[in-house]
Amino acid sequence: MRMLLVGQPNVGKSLFLNTLTGAKVIVSNYPGTTVDVTEGRTKVGDESWEFVDTPGIYSLTPSSEEEKVTYRIVLEGNYDFVIHILDALALERNLIISLQLAELGVPFMIAVNFYEEALKKGMKIDLRALEELLGVPVVVINPFKKEIEKLKNAFKSVKKSNYSIQYDDHIEEMIEIIEREIDYEGKFSKRGIAVKILEEGDMVCRLLNLNKFENLKERYRGVHPNVTKDIVITRAGYAFYISQKILTYKEERANKLNLLDNFILNNPIGSAVFSLSVLSLIFLGLFYIGGWFQDALGNLFEGYIESLSAYLSAYHPLLDVLVTNAFIGLAAGISIAVPYVGIFYIFLTFMEDTGLLSRFIIALNGLMSRLNLPAKAIIPLMLGFGCSVPAIKSTRILSNFKDRFKVAILYSVVPCSSRNAILFGVVGHYAGIGYLILTYFTLLVVFIITSKILGIVVSKERLPLVEEMPPYRMPVVRNLLVKAWVRMEDFVKVVIPLLVAGGILYGMLDYYDLTAFIVKPFRFLTVSWLGLPANTVIPLLYGFLQKDLVIAMLANAMGTYDFGTVLSKFQIFTFGLASSAQIPCIIAFGMFIKEFGFKRALIVTFSAFIYGMLIAGLIYRLIALI
Amino acid sequence: MEWLKVLKEDILRFLKEKEGNKSSLEEIAIESKVAKEDVIEAVRSLEKDNFVNFEKQEVSLTEDGKKEAEGIYEKHNLVESVYGHQIAHALEHYAMKDMKKAFESASSPKKLKDFKEQQIGFVVRLSIDNPMVLSRIIGLGFAPGSYFKIVKKRDDFLVIESHGRLVVLGREIGDDIEGVEAFEDASGRTA
Ligand SMILES: Nc1nc2c(ncn2[C@@H]2O[C@H](COP(=O)(O)OP(=O)(O)O)[C@@H](O)[C@H]2O)c(=O)[nH]1
Ligand SMILES: [Mg+2]
């Protein structure tokens, strides 16, 4: 049996799935998006229960990337039935999804979460009445418990609901015409499909290979100019109507903001303090915790690599160079990239699960709009601190192409974890926290200037802020770790093999002494413009192929890991800046091509490189003056 | 006798729409989609309330009836303009029972941004044309008829409570949602 878990964000879908299926969770990226779809399986007797966790939606009317994914999964129909997880505390708006499932003729059941909390708040909900009205099973769940028997019983009576919404007369006429003319035989109801065609048209027709009925809509435009709006509103009216029938309130709630929310929202200063604190926390967490891991793991690996190298060089020097460098790549990945990425994603997921992330987005709204960016852009931008590759993809959560493009360009000055690793591992470690902060401050200033310029060059328009502040919740550690792992899995699986490959490649260049050819022609850039030793061009250029190897390569190029002895603190700072203000690597470049086309990718990458070098050189001169 | 009350309101509204002309019982039965016997019962009861005259199988409004019908008619139109024709029938009788007073006392809706902090109201009109923004707003609970409470007003955004949840809306949306002020005694519940 295969079941889709569908529901609004934060209703407990993932927790439900994790509790029921334990560790056997398969994670897949839904094709073409970064929105994660998780699947889990469990055996009950001799039945196999398969659950698919879909991204949270506010309704089955696709209005964002997450909603499109869920909508698509529902319409693709590769499941037996849907479990609609419903938040008893926000019945009305949750019921819209139930009504859409009923309308589409999808077999489903309703699992009510947060029922206890609703009772505690003095709400009385007549779930039997809901069951009767919709004709599908309604059960109360506790997603912390494995309630197999209860579910098993409910599964038996899952069916399609015949609850039907009556729309305005003109819309009913149009529905009738479409139902008559449509060429569709399948598992969904014809009426439901007809309503969807009127409501959104594009996706449903593409997914089910149907004709669009644009002519029909055109014909009715005179009497009914805004069909989508009327359908959406009427449906909401029905949801409201049902909730009024089944819900009674007892208690008057105090609607005051709690202390923290009041602080965050009361005035722009509170908002700024809050968002700066969050950013500083991330920064300090990365610096201290990441630094600790880097030291501990780095020392561990160094010991192994030394003894391995000593052992191998006795056989053949080439073998030694190749294998040792492969291990250096691996060590760099595990001791530098993984801790910094991991800490970042755990932090991000923690923010999301506690409810802090939405507040962070809201608090930053004013600032973001001054940067000509939609508030929501903070999520892909923060992901950019993780890895630019999935981050470029995640710009899809912004519905406007120009906004997406702007954010993607900005990744050239948002240091990803590989670049952070260089900054923390080289600049922070060998030049000190003062220079590290100076680097980030410079990047921030450049970021602000760049986004201002982009706002003028690319576009200024933006969608209004519409954001829920979910209730604060204690995150479930297991849930949180699984989610964080899902996010960094790609990174680990793609980047670490590449690091190993990069190590081997560099070993070969080094062994056959090919590096000199690259070093010379770039002296103008390194020595004259940036004031760095000529050899640093190798990590700088090669960094584009493999950013995470920059530290190891810098060590190779300079002949030691102890950069403090061969470079001045100031040179280390310039090097850090020069290696971070650019489109980071060839994988990110590839993703850029995929999302925005080859021409745009090439232009952006090339100009970002020049831009970055220009800035590094200018800052170098500026500070040298002081 | 819920149905009788509903039917009586329907009849008053129907008579009002006929602008003073008399109606036959058959006509009313067809319009209200109920049996003629039920219509007779409702009309008798309306006669007792002194809202209609019932002579020679024909029904017409009295002066009191006209006033009563006026209120019902306005409420119906308001609900209909918000929800469309079909749902208006259902809502005005059941779900919006306790909102009647609010509907009646609301002369005209005002923009969300013109509400004061801590004021309670309910949504009557959404003039948001971008379908993506609209369905997000509705998914967050701002369907017509829903209560809201302005928790915080800032230059850049409004914090609003809707169904016990806090939602932040950019100031510009405050222009596109209209509501009427609700009175707690009329609503029986807050947002
Ligand atoms: N107290 C409580 N918290 C819950 C319950 N269900 C989910 N949560 C918490 O609500 C948050 C969101 O849950 P999650 O499963 O990620 O929701 P999803 O967005 O629907 O997948 C997490 O912090 C959960 O631990 C519940 O029944 N009671
Ligand atoms: Mg989830």
CSV table of C-alpha atoms in Angstrom, one decimal, chain B:
chain,number,residue,atom,x,y,z
B,1,MET,CA,-37.5,24.4,13.5
B,2,GLU,CA,-34.4,25.5,11.7
B,3,TRP,CA,-35.7,24.8,8.3
B,4,LEU,CA,-38.8,26.8,8.8
B,5,LYS,CA,-36.8,29.8,9.8
B,6,VAL,CA,-34.6,29.4,6.7
B,7,LEU,CA,-37.6,29.0,4.5
B,8,LYS,CA,-39.3,32.1,6.0
B,9,GLU,CA,-36.2,34.2,5.3
B,10,ASP,CA,-36.1,32.9,1.8
B,11,ILE,CA,-39.7,33.8,1.1
B,12,LEU,CA,-39.2,37.3,2.5
B,13,ARG,CA,-36.1,37.8,0.3
B,14,PHE,CA,-37.9,36.4,-2.7
B,15,LEU,CA,-40.9,38.7,-2.2
B,16,LYS,CA,-38.6,41.7,-1.8
B,17,GLU,CA,-36.9,40.8,-5.1
B,18,LYS,CA,-40.3,40.9,-6.8
B,19,GLU,CA,-40.5,44.6,-5.8
B,20,GLY,CA,-44.0,44.6,-4.3
B,21,ASN,CA,-45.7,42.3,-6.8
B,22,LYS,CA,-47.7,39.4,-5.4
B,23,SER,CA,-46.5,35.9,-5.7
B,24,SER,CA,-48.3,32.6,-6.0
B,25,LEU,CA,-47.5,29.7,-3.7
B,26,GLU,CA,-46.3,27.7,-6.7
B,27,GLU,CA,-43.8,30.3,-7.7
B,28,ILE,CA,-42.4,30.3,-4.2
B,29,ALA,CA,-42.3,26.5,-4.0
B,30,ILE,CA,-40.3,26.4,-7.2
B,31,GLU,CA,-37.9,29.1,-6.2
B,32,SER,CA,-37.2,27.6,-2.8
B,33,LYS,CA,-37.1,24.1,-4.1
B,34,VAL,CA,-39.5,22.8,-1.4
B,35,ALA,CA,-43.0,21.3,-1.4
B,36,LYS,CA,-46.1,23.5,-1.6
B,37,GLU,CA,-47.2,22.3,1.8
B,38,ASP,CA,-44.1,23.5,3.5
B,39,VAL,CA,-44.5,26.9,1.8
B,40,ILE,CA,-48.0,27.1,3.1
B,41,GLU,CA,-46.8,26.4,6.6
B,42,ALA,CA,-44.1,29.1,6.3
B,43,VAL,CA,-46.5,31.6,4.9
B,44,ARG,CA,-48.9,31.0,7.7
B,45,SER,CA,-46.2,31.6,10.2
B,46,LEU,CA,-45.1,34.8,8.4
B,47,GLU,CA,-48.7,36.0,8.5
B,48,LYS,CA,-48.8,35.5,12.2
B,49,ASP,CA,-45.6,37.6,12.5
B,50,ASN,CA,-47.5,40.2,10.5
B,51,PHE,CA,-44.8,40.2,7.8
B,52,VAL,CA,-47.1,39.1,4.8
B,53,ASN,CA,-50.6,39.3,3.6
B,54,PHE,CA,-52.0,36.0,2.3
B,55,GLU,CA,-55.1,36.3,0.2
B,56,LYS,CA,-56.5,34.3,-2.6
B,57,GLN,CA,-53.5,32.0,-2.8
B,58,GLU,CA,-51.3,35.0,-3.3
B,59,VAL,CA,-48.6,36.4,-1.0
B,60,SER,CA,-47.4,40.0,-0.6
B,61,LEU,CA,-45.3,41.9,2.0
B,62,THR,CA,-46.7,44.1,4.7
B,63,GLU,CA,-45.0,47.3,5.8
B,64,ASP,CA,-43.3,45.4,8.6
B,65,GLY,CA,-42.4,42.6,6.2
B,66,LYS,CA,-40.8,45.1,3.9
B,67,LYS,CA,-38.5,46.3,6.6
B,68,GLU,CA,-37.6,42.8,7.7
B,69,ALA,CA,-37.0,41.7,4.1
B,70,GLU,CA,-34.8,44.8,3.5
B,71,GLY,CA,-32.4,43.6,6.2
B,72,ILE,CA,-32.3,40.0,4.9
B,73,TYR,CA,-32.0,41.2,1.4
B,74,GLU,CA,-29.0,43.3,2.2
B,75,LYS,CA,-27.3,40.6,4.1
B,76,HIS,CA,-27.9,38.2,1.3
B,77,ASN,CA,-26.4,40.6,-1.3
B,78,LEU,CA,-23.4,41.2,0.8
B,79,VAL,CA,-22.8,37.5,1.4
B,80,GLU,CA,-23.5,36.8,-2.3
B,81,SER,CA,-21.1,39.5,-3.5
B,82,VAL,CA,-18.5,37.9,-1.3
B,83,TYR,CA,-19.0,34.2,-2.0
B,84,GLY,CA,-21.1,33.9,-5.1
B,85,HIS,CA,-24.7,32.9,-5.3
B,86,GLN,CA,-24.8,29.2,-4.2
B,87,ILE,CA,-22.8,29.3,-1.1
B,88,ALA,CA,-24.5,32.5,0.0
B,89,HIS,CA,-27.7,30.6,0.6
B,90,ALA,CA,-26.0,28.1,2.8
B,91,LEU,CA,-23.8,30.5,4.7
B,92,GLU,CA,-26.3,33.2,5.5
B,93,HIS,CA,-28.6,30.8,7.2
B,94,TYR,CA,-26.2,28.5,9.0
B,95,ALA,CA,-22.6,29.6,9.4
B,96,MET,CA,-23.3,33.3,9.5
B,97,LYS,CA,-26.2,33.2,11.9
B,98,ASP,CA,-24.3,35.0,14.6
B,99,MET,CA,-22.8,37.5,12.2
B,100,LYS,CA,-26.1,38.9,11.1
B,101,LYS,CA,-25.8,41.8,13.5
B,102,ALA,CA,-22.4,42.6,12.4
B,103,PHE,CA,-23.5,42.4,8.7
B,104,GLU,CA,-26.4,44.7,9.4
B,105,SER,CA,-24.4,47.2,11.4
B,106,ALA,CA,-21.6,47.4,8.9
B,107,SER,CA,-22.4,50.3,6.6
B,108,SER,CA,-19.5,49.7,4.4
B,109,PRO,CA,-16.3,47.6,4.6
B,110,LYS,CA,-13.0,49.3,5.2
B,111,LYS,CA,-9.5,48.5,4.3
B,112,LEU,CA,-7.4,46.2,6.5
B,113,LYS,CA,-4.8,48.9,7.0
B,114,ASP,CA,-7.5,51.3,8.3
B,115,PHE,CA,-8.3,49.0,11.2
B,116,LYS,CA,-6.7,50.0,14.5
B,117,GLU,CA,-4.5,47.8,16.6
B,118,GLN,CA,-6.4,45.2,18.7
B,119,GLN,CA,-9.6,45.7,16.6
B,120,ILE,CA,-11.5,42.7,15.5
B,121,GLY,CA,-13.2,42.3,12.2
B,122,PHE,CA,-14.0,39.9,9.5
B,123,VAL,CA,-13.0,39.7,5.9
B,124,VAL,CA,-15.7,40.6,3.4
B,125,ARG,CA,-13.7,41.3,0.2
B,126,LEU,CA,-10.4,40.4,-1.3
B,127,SER,CA,-9.3,42.4,-4.3
B,128,ILE,CA,-6.1,40.5,-4.9
B,129,ASP,CA,-5.8,39.6,-8.5
B,130,ASN,CA,-2.6,37.6,-8.5
B,131,PRO,CA,-3.9,34.1,-8.1
B,132,MET,CA,-0.7,33.0,-6.3
B,133,VAL,CA,-1.0,35.7,-3.7
B,134,LEU,CA,-4.7,35.1,-3.4
B,135,SER,CA,-4.6,31.4,-2.7
B,136,ARG,CA,-1.7,31.8,-0.2
B,137,ILE,CA,-3.8,34.4,1.6
B,138,ILE,CA,-6.8,32.2,1.7
B,139,GLY,CA,-4.8,29.2,2.7
B,140,LEU,CA,-3.6,31.2,5.6
B,141,GLY,CA,-7.2,31.7,6.7
B,142,PHE,CA,-8.2,35.0,5.2
B,143,ALA,CA,-11.3,33.7,3.5
B,144,PRO,CA,-14.3,36.0,3.4
B,145,GLY,CA,-16.2,35.6,6.5
B,146,SER,CA,-13.2,34.8,8.6
B,147,TYR,CA,-12.4,36.8,11.7
B,148,PHE,CA,-9.2,38.5,12.2
B,149,LYS,CA,-7.6,40.7,14.8
B,150,ILE,CA,-5.0,43.3,14.1
B,151,VAL,CA,-2.3,42.5,16.6
B,152,LYS,CA,0.4,45.0,15.4
B,153,LYS,CA,0.7,47.7,12.8
B,154,ARG,CA,4.0,48.7,11.5
B,155,ASP,CA,5.0,50.9,8.6
B,156,ASP,CA,6.3,47.9,6.7
B,157,PHE,CA,3.8,45.2,7.7
B,158,LEU,CA,0.7,44.2,9.7
B,159,VAL,CA,0.7,41.3,12.2
B,160,ILE,CA,-2.7,39.8,12.2
B,161,GLU,CA,-4.2,36.9,14.1
B,162,SER,CA,-6.4,34.6,12.2
B,163,HIS,CA,-7.7,31.4,13.5
B,164,GLY,CA,-5.4,31.5,16.5
B,165,ARG,CA,-2.3,31.9,14.3
B,166,LEU,CA,-0.2,34.9,13.7
B,167,VAL,CA,0.3,36.0,10.1
B,168,VAL,CA,2.4,38.8,8.8
B,169,LEU,CA,1.2,40.6,5.8
B,170,GLY,CA,3.2,43.2,3.8
B,171,ARG,CA,1.7,46.7,4.2
B,172,GLU,CA,0.6,46.8,0.5
B,173,ILE,CA,-1.8,43.9,1.0
B,174,GLY,CA,-3.5,46.0,3.7
B,175,ASP,CA,-5.0,47.9,0.8
B,176,ASP,CA,-6.4,44.8,-0.9
B,177,ILE,CA,-8.3,43.1,1.9
B,178,GLU,CA,-11.5,44.7,3.1
B,179,GLY,CA,-13.3,43.9,6.3
B,180,VAL,CA,-16.0,45.1,8.6
B,181,GLU,CA,-15.6,45.6,12.2
B,182,ALA,CA,-17.0,42.9,14.3
B,183,PHE,CA,-18.4,43.2,17.8
B,184,GLU,CA,-17.5,40.6,20.3
B,185,ASP,CA,-21.0,40.3,21.6
B,186,ALA,CA,-22.3,39.7,18.1
B,187,SER,CA,-19.7,37.2,17.1
B,188,GLY,CA,-19.5,35.3,20.4
B,189,ARG,CA,-15.9,34.6,19.6
B,190,THR,CA,-12.8,36.4,18.7
B,191,ALA,CA,-10.5,35.8,15.8
